[in-house]
mmCIF file of C-alpha atoms in Angstrom:
data_model
loop_
_atom_site.group_PDB
_atom_site.id
_atom_site.type_symbol
_atom_site.label_atom_id
_atom_site.label_comp_id
_atom_site.label_asym_id
_atom_site.label_seq_id
_atom_site.Cartn_x
_atom_site.Cartn_y
_atom_site.Cartn_z
ATOM 1 C CA MET A 1 -51.926 -42.873 17.345
ATOM 2 C CA SER A 2 -51.986 -39.194 18.354
ATOM 3 C CA HIS A 3 -49.243 -37.085 19.914
ATOM 4 C CA ALA A 4 -49.172 -34.138 22.353
ATOM 5 C CA LEU A 5 -46.585 -31.928 23.982
ATOM 6 C CA VAL A 6 -46.571 -31.412 27.772
ATOM 7 C CA PHE A 7 -44.406 -28.757 29.495
ATOM 8 C CA VAL A 8 -43.209 -28.789 33.135
ATOM 9 C CA LEU A 9 -41.631 -25.865 34.995
ATOM 10 C CA ALA A 10 -39.675 -26.930 38.106
ATOM 11 C CA PRO A 11 -36.240 -26.922 39.691
ATOM 12 C CA GLU A 12 -33.756 -28.983 37.715
ATOM 13 C CA SER A 13 -33.489 -31.755 40.252
ATOM 14 C CA LEU A 14 -37.271 -32.365 40.182
ATOM 15 C CA LEU A 15 -37.765 -32.617 36.405
ATOM 16 C CA PRO A 16 -38.666 -36.194 35.426
ATOM 17 C CA VAL A 17 -36.841 -38.100 32.683
ATOM 18 C CA ASP A 18 -37.988 -40.880 30.344
ATOM 19 C CA GLY A 19 -40.503 -43.293 31.804
ATOM 20 C CA ALA A 20 -42.262 -40.607 33.880
ATOM 21 C CA THR A 21 -45.873 -40.929 34.727
ATOM 22 C CA ALA A 22 -48.572 -38.269 34.751
ATOM 23 C CA ARG A 23 -48.267 -38.177 38.602
ATOM 24 C CA ASP A 24 -44.530 -37.489 38.299
ATOM 25 C CA LEU A 25 -45.098 -34.519 35.984
ATOM 26 C CA MET A 26 -47.899 -33.122 38.106
ATOM 27 C CA GLY A 27 -45.768 -33.481 41.236
ATOM 28 C CA ALA A 28 -42.853 -31.640 39.739
ATOM 29 C CA GLN A 29 -45.111 -28.859 38.439
ATOM 30 C CA ARG A 30 -46.275 -28.123 41.988
ATOM 31 C CA PHE A 31 -42.804 -26.678 42.666
ATOM 32 C CA GLY A 32 -42.883 -24.500 39.535
ATOM 33 C CA LEU A 33 -45.673 -21.892 39.375
ATOM 34 C CA ARG A 34 -46.712 -21.247 42.943
ATOM 35 C CA SER A 35 -47.957 -17.610 42.871
ATOM 36 C CA GLY A 36 -49.482 -15.167 40.449
ATOM 37 C CA VAL A 37 -51.521 -12.013 40.077
ATOM 38 C CA ALA A 38 -55.144 -11.783 39.025
ATOM 39 C CA LEU A 39 -55.463 -8.749 36.746
ATOM 40 C CA ARG A 40 -58.570 -6.993 35.403
ATOM 41 C CA ILE A 41 -58.552 -3.800 33.409
ATOM 42 C CA PHE A 42 -61.641 -1.708 32.689
ATOM 43 C CA ARG A 43 -62.136 1.312 30.337
ATOM 44 C CA VAL A 44 -63.289 4.433 32.159
ATOM 45 C CA PRO A 45 -66.528 5.795 30.704
ATOM 46 C CA GLY A 46 -65.923 9.013 28.855
ATOM 47 C CA GLU A 47 -68.364 11.040 30.917
ATOM 48 C CA TRP A 48 -66.897 9.950 34.284
ATOM 49 C CA GLU A 49 -64.698 12.642 35.927
ATOM 50 C CA GLY A 50 -64.151 11.110 39.413
ATOM 51 C CA GLN A 51 -61.150 9.499 41.070
ATOM 52 C CA VAL A 52 -60.317 6.027 42.368
ATOM 53 C CA ASP A 53 -60.847 7.251 45.921
ATOM 54 C CA ASP A 54 -64.440 8.200 45.019
ATOM 55 C CA LEU A 55 -65.189 4.655 43.784
ATOM 56 C CA VAL A 56 -63.636 3.115 46.919
ATOM 57 C CA GLY A 57 -65.581 5.389 49.217
ATOM 58 C CA GLN A 58 -68.798 4.460 47.391
ATOM 59 C CA GLY A 59 -67.980 0.738 47.763
ATOM 60 C CA LYS A 60 -67.889 0.280 43.975
ATOM 61 C CA ALA A 61 -64.085 -0.409 43.794
ATOM 62 C CA ALA A 62 -63.935 -3.333 46.258
ATOM 63 C CA ALA A 63 -61.529 -6.174 46.823
ATOM 64 C CA ALA A 64 -63.722 -8.556 44.772
ATOM 65 C CA GLY A 65 -62.807 -6.772 41.537
ATOM 66 C CA LEU A 66 -66.265 -6.145 40.095
ATOM 67 C CA ASP A 67 -66.690 -3.593 37.361
ATOM 68 C CA PRO A 68 -67.036 -0.350 39.342
ATOM 69 C CA PHE A 69 -69.276 1.190 36.663
ATOM 70 C CA SER A 70 -71.771 -1.705 36.313
ATOM 71 C CA GLU A 71 -74.249 -3.015 38.852
ATOM 72 C CA GLY A 72 -74.296 -6.740 39.472
ATOM 73 C CA THR A 73 -71.445 -7.798 37.231
ATOM 74 C CA GLU A 74 -69.846 -11.043 38.443
ATOM 75 C CA PRO A 75 -66.067 -11.496 38.220
ATOM 76 C CA GLY A 76 -64.993 -13.959 35.561
ATOM 77 C CA THR A 77 -67.907 -13.250 33.215
ATOM 78 C CA PRO A 78 -67.177 -12.261 29.621
ATOM 79 C CA PRO A 79 -66.467 -8.547 29.043
ATOM 80 C CA GLN A 80 -69.672 -6.537 29.127
ATOM 81 C CA ALA A 81 -70.678 -3.969 26.612
ATOM 82 C CA GLY A 82 -71.842 -0.529 27.771
ATOM 83 C CA SER A 83 -75.454 0.509 27.690
ATOM 84 C CA GLY A 84 -75.178 3.003 24.875
ATOM 85 C CA PRO A 85 -75.451 1.967 21.177
ATOM 86 C CA GLY A 86 -72.071 0.972 19.787
ATOM 87 C CA GLU A 87 -70.300 1.581 23.111
ATOM 88 C CA ARG A 88 -67.100 -0.373 23.364
ATOM 89 C CA ARG A 89 -66.700 -3.228 25.861
ATOM 90 C CA ARG A 90 -65.606 -1.883 29.230
ATOM 91 C CA GLN A 91 -63.761 -4.894 30.667
ATOM 92 C CA ILE A 92 -60.787 -5.567 28.347
ATOM 93 C CA CYS A 93 -58.680 -7.894 30.527
ATOM 94 C CA ASP A 94 -59.456 -10.674 32.988
ATOM 95 C CA ALA A 95 -56.313 -12.771 33.444
ATOM 96 C CA LEU A 96 -54.309 -14.667 36.005
ATOM 97 C CA VAL A 97 -50.624 -14.163 35.284
ATOM 98 C CA PRO A 98 -48.369 -16.697 37.071
ATOM 99 C CA HIS A 99 -45.042 -15.536 38.439
ATOM 100 C CA PHE A 100 -42.523 -17.089 36.110
ATOM 101 C CA GLU A 101 -38.919 -17.247 37.376
ATOM 102 C CA PRO A 102 -36.652 -17.705 34.338
ATOM 103 C CA ARG A 103 -33.529 -17.388 36.530
ATOM 104 C CA SER A 104 -34.469 -20.401 38.658
ATOM 105 C CA HIS A 105 -36.926 -22.500 36.692
ATOM 106 C CA TRP A 106 -36.017 -25.302 34.343
ATOM 107 C CA LEU A 107 -38.376 -26.404 31.554
ATOM 108 C CA GLY A 108 -39.028 -30.025 30.826
ATOM 109 C CA VAL A 109 -40.630 -30.880 27.493
ATOM 110 C CA TYR A 110 -42.458 -34.282 27.153
ATOM 111 C CA GLN A 111 -44.156 -36.114 24.297
ATOM 112 C CA LEU A 112 -47.304 -38.048 25.020
ATOM 113 C CA ASP A 113 -48.414 -40.778 22.590
ATOM 114 C CA GLY A 114 -51.852 -42.366 22.977
ATOM 115 C CA ASP A 115 -55.095 -43.529 21.493
ATOM 116 C CA GLN A 116 -56.863 -40.595 19.880
ATOM 117 C CA SER A 117 -60.304 -41.902 20.796
ATOM 118 C CA ALA A 118 -59.454 -41.575 24.485
ATOM 119 C CA MET A 119 -58.065 -38.061 24.354
ATOM 120 C CA VAL A 120 -60.021 -35.221 25.958
ATOM 121 C CA ASP A 121 -59.046 -31.685 27.204
ATOM 122 C CA HIS A 122 -55.690 -31.752 28.995
ATOM 123 C CA PRO A 123 -53.346 -34.405 27.460
ATOM 124 C CA LEU A 124 -52.397 -35.876 30.852
ATOM 125 C CA ASN A 125 -55.977 -36.946 31.411
ATOM 126 C CA ASN A 126 -55.286 -39.826 28.963
ATOM 127 C CA LEU A 127 -52.845 -41.653 31.169
ATOM 128 C CA PRO A 128 -52.063 -44.375 32.270
ATOM 129 C CA GLU A 129 -52.673 -45.852 28.791
ATOM 130 C CA ALA A 130 -50.440 -43.243 27.125
ATOM 131 C CA THR A 131 -46.686 -43.159 27.389
ATOM 132 C CA LEU A 132 -44.360 -40.220 28.071
ATOM 133 C CA ARG A 133 -40.967 -39.469 26.546
ATOM 134 C CA CYS A 134 -38.677 -36.690 27.661
ATOM 135 C CA LEU A 135 -37.669 -34.540 24.660
ATOM 136 C CA ASP A 136 -35.683 -31.836 26.457
ATOM 137 C CA ARG A 137 -34.690 -30.368 29.816
ATOM 138 C CA PHE A 138 -33.017 -26.967 30.019
ATOM 139 C CA PRO A 139 -32.780 -23.762 32.075
ATOM 140 C CA LEU A 140 -35.565 -21.388 31.165
ATOM 141 C CA ARG A 141 -33.020 -18.562 30.966
ATOM 142 C CA ASP A 142 -31.552 -20.271 27.895
ATOM 143 C CA ALA A 143 -34.840 -20.073 25.914
ATOM 144 C CA GLU A 144 -35.366 -17.534 23.142
ATOM 145 C CA ASN A 145 -36.745 -14.254 24.308
ATOM 146 C CA GLU A 146 -39.544 -12.158 22.803
ATOM 147 C CA THR A 147 -41.163 -8.895 23.891
ATOM 148 C CA CYS A 148 -44.870 -8.147 23.972
ATOM 149 C CA TRP A 149 -47.109 -5.423 25.351
ATOM 150 C CA PHE A 150 -49.502 -6.565 28.047
ATOM 151 C CA TYR A 151 -51.210 -3.311 28.939
ATOM 152 C CA PRO A 152 -53.588 -1.289 26.662
ATOM 153 C CA THR A 153 -51.985 0.612 23.829
ATOM 154 C CA GLU A 154 -55.089 2.638 22.858
ATOM 155 C CA ASP A 155 -55.213 6.193 24.253
ATOM 156 C CA GLY A 156 -57.736 6.609 27.052
ATOM 157 C CA ARG A 157 -58.415 6.311 30.750
ATOM 158 C CA TYR A 158 -58.467 2.953 32.518
ATOM 159 C CA LEU A 159 -58.881 1.286 35.942
ATOM 160 C CA GLY A 160 -56.769 -1.737 36.840
ATOM 161 C CA TRP A 161 -57.456 -4.238 39.643
ATOM 162 C CA GLU A 162 -54.768 -6.625 40.970
ATOM 163 C CA ASN A 163 -54.988 -9.411 43.477
ATOM 164 C CA GLN A 164 -52.004 -11.569 44.487
ATOM 165 C CA ARG A 165 -52.664 -15.330 44.748
ATOM 166 C CA ARG A 166 -51.011 -18.522 45.738
ATOM 167 C CA ILE A 167 -51.681 -21.024 42.967
ATOM 168 C CA GLU A 168 -51.096 -24.603 41.870
ATOM 169 C CA THR A 169 -51.180 -25.479 38.197
ATOM 170 C CA LEU A 170 -51.156 -28.488 35.932
ATOM 171 C CA PRO A 171 -48.258 -28.917 33.500
ATOM 172 C CA GLY A 172 -48.493 -26.726 30.430
ATOM 173 C CA PHE A 173 -49.977 -27.743 27.076
ATOM 174 C CA LEU A 174 -51.077 -26.104 23.799
ATOM 175 C CA PRO A 175 -54.817 -25.442 24.067
ATOM 176 C CA GLU A 176 -55.375 -24.417 20.493
ATOM 177 C CA LYS A 177 -54.346 -27.861 19.199
ATOM 178 C CA PRO A 178 -53.571 -30.235 22.073
ATOM 179 C CA PHE A 179 -53.195 -33.330 19.866
ATOM 180 C CA GLN A 180 -51.854 -34.013 16.390
ATOM 181 C CA ASP A 181 -51.652 -37.081 14.201
ATOM 182 C CA ASP A 182 -48.226 -36.273 12.722
ATOM 183 C CA ALA A 183 -45.016 -36.913 14.595
ATOM 184 C CA ILE A 184 -43.947 -33.920 16.668
ATOM 185 C CA ASN A 185 -40.938 -32.030 15.305
ATOM 186 C CA TYR A 186 -39.524 -30.475 18.474
ATOM 187 C CA GLU A 187 -36.784 -27.814 18.510
ATOM 188 C CA ARG A 188 -35.624 -25.970 21.587
ATOM 189 C CA GLY A 189 -35.385 -22.735 19.629
ATOM 190 C CA ALA A 190 -39.173 -22.881 19.087
ATOM 191 C CA VAL A 191 -39.740 -22.205 22.818
ATOM 192 C CA HIS A 192 -39.990 -18.420 23.443
ATOM 193 C CA VAL A 193 -40.238 -16.630 26.736
ATOM 194 C CA LEU A 194 -42.512 -13.525 26.541
ATOM 195 C CA TRP A 195 -41.446 -10.356 28.361
ATOM 196 C CA SER A 196 -43.490 -7.282 28.948
ATOM 197 C CA LEU A 197 -43.533 -4.066 30.955
ATOM 198 C CA MET A 198 -46.343 -4.368 33.476
ATOM 199 C CA ALA A 199 -47.779 -0.940 34.036
ATOM 200 C CA ASP A 200 -44.935 1.403 35.086
ATOM 201 C CA ASP A 201 -42.386 -1.341 35.952
ATOM 202 C CA LEU A 202 -38.815 -0.332 35.270
ATOM 203 C CA ALA A 203 -37.870 -3.860 34.316
ATOM 204 C CA LEU A 204 -39.518 -6.398 31.969
ATOM 205 C CA THR A 205 -41.657 -9.141 33.568
ATOM 206 C CA CYS A 206 -42.003 -12.678 32.190
ATOM 207 C CA VAL A 207 -45.719 -13.071 31.294
ATOM 208 C CA GLY A 208 -45.714 -16.462 29.551
ATOM 209 C CA LEU A 209 -44.206 -18.976 27.130
ATOM 210 C CA THR A 210 -44.986 -19.974 23.577
ATOM 211 C CA PHE A 211 -44.048 -22.853 21.317
ATOM 212 C CA ARG A 212 -43.934 -22.107 17.603
ATOM 213 C CA GLY A 213 -45.886 -18.984 18.247
ATOM 214 C CA ARG A 214 -48.676 -20.853 20.074
ATOM 215 C CA ARG A 215 -49.451 -19.982 23.656
ATOM 216 C CA ILE A 216 -48.633 -22.544 26.385
ATOM 217 C CA GLU A 217 -51.401 -22.680 28.961
ATOM 218 C CA TRP A 218 -50.869 -23.703 32.608
ATOM 219 C CA PRO A 219 -54.342 -24.645 33.937
ATOM 220 C CA VAL A 220 -54.867 -23.373 37.511
ATOM 221 C CA ILE A 221 -56.298 -26.103 39.739
ATOM 222 C CA ARG A 222 -56.045 -24.212 43.039
ATOM 223 C CA ALA A 223 -55.913 -20.499 43.758
ATOM 224 C CA GLN A 224 -55.920 -18.806 47.207
ATOM 225 C CA PRO A 225 -56.403 -15.070 46.892
ATOM 226 C CA GLU A 226 -54.862 -12.617 49.360
ATOM 227 C CA PRO A 227 -57.506 -10.710 51.356
ATOM 228 C CA PHE A 228 -56.746 -7.388 49.661
ATOM 229 C CA ALA A 229 -56.477 -5.938 46.149
ATOM 230 C CA THR A 230 -55.121 -2.804 44.578
ATOM 231 C CA TRP A 231 -57.066 -0.478 42.315
ATOM 232 C CA THR A 232 -55.062 1.825 40.012
ATOM 233 C CA GLY A 233 -56.304 4.623 37.790
ATOM 234 C CA PHE A 234 -54.094 5.272 34.796
ATOM 235 C CA GLN A 235 -54.253 6.670 31.291
ATOM 236 C CA VAL A 236 -52.507 5.876 28.042
ATOM 237 C CA ASP A 237 -51.283 8.853 26.041
ATOM 238 C CA SER A 238 -49.256 7.927 22.939
ATOM 239 C CA GLY A 239 -48.224 11.543 22.429
ATOM 240 C CA ALA A 240 -46.647 11.932 25.872
ATOM 241 C CA GLU A 241 -43.033 11.238 26.811
ATOM 242 C CA SER A 242 -44.287 8.481 29.078
ATOM 243 C CA THR A 243 -47.099 6.533 27.405
ATOM 244 C CA TYR A 244 -48.309 5.046 30.686
ATOM 245 C CA GLN A 245 -49.396 7.658 33.258
ATOM 246 C CA GLU A 246 -50.565 6.544 36.675
ATOM 247 C CA ASN A 247 -53.055 8.871 38.386
ATOM 248 C CA ALA A 248 -53.823 7.149 41.685
ATOM 249 C CA SER A 249 -53.487 3.788 43.417
ATOM 250 C CA ILE A 250 -55.258 2.534 46.483
ATOM 251 C CA THR A 251 -55.291 -0.897 48.284
ATOM 252 C CA VAL A 252 -58.597 -2.188 49.632
ATOM 253 C CA PHE A 253 -59.261 -5.098 52.005
ATOM 254 C CA ALA A 254 -61.957 -7.736 51.809
ATOM 255 C CA ASP A 255 -64.877 -7.531 54.264
#
């Protein structure tokens, strides 16, 4: 017998209790994470002295979010190295950050027990043979808080691309080790909410959750992008009064 943890973010009234099915958990999760932002960050080549407006005018900084300094790069591919020997990878971030709402979301934690031989990828794919037990239900605002830094910390010039999206996700799970043979020792205090400053935001933004220091992943099953995106040029200067310095920002629309 193997065991797995499954996490659901939803309004309190929709969180299932003991005896829930996979369909119950998936249905509740539909009312949890419903929007997010796709974010890509690129290093600016050291020899480039232009501006964001130049890249937009040349059609290189478009709504699709391709690397403006590389021809033919497809979004979603692994970060590409530059052409020069030893040049650092240019794309350093390609993420979809759901909009977490700790003030309104509740978190449900469920234990799944099932036959190890049948277990693949997401734990809920093993039902209906497996059984679910509710371990905890609580307001996300009551979870332990932890800060992190989401944007680059290394000095230099960067370009950021953002595209807002409507999303639908599966319930959360621990991708590094979805299943374990030992009984799960669950404690509410092991759930941490990660907060970070996003660019030049004045307030911290919730960027994710962890359990015992391990990232909880919420697989996206549907994503509908808005027909526009924003390109921002910024630099990081650890010696300045404000580490993050925005140089220019422009919104572009899809063709």
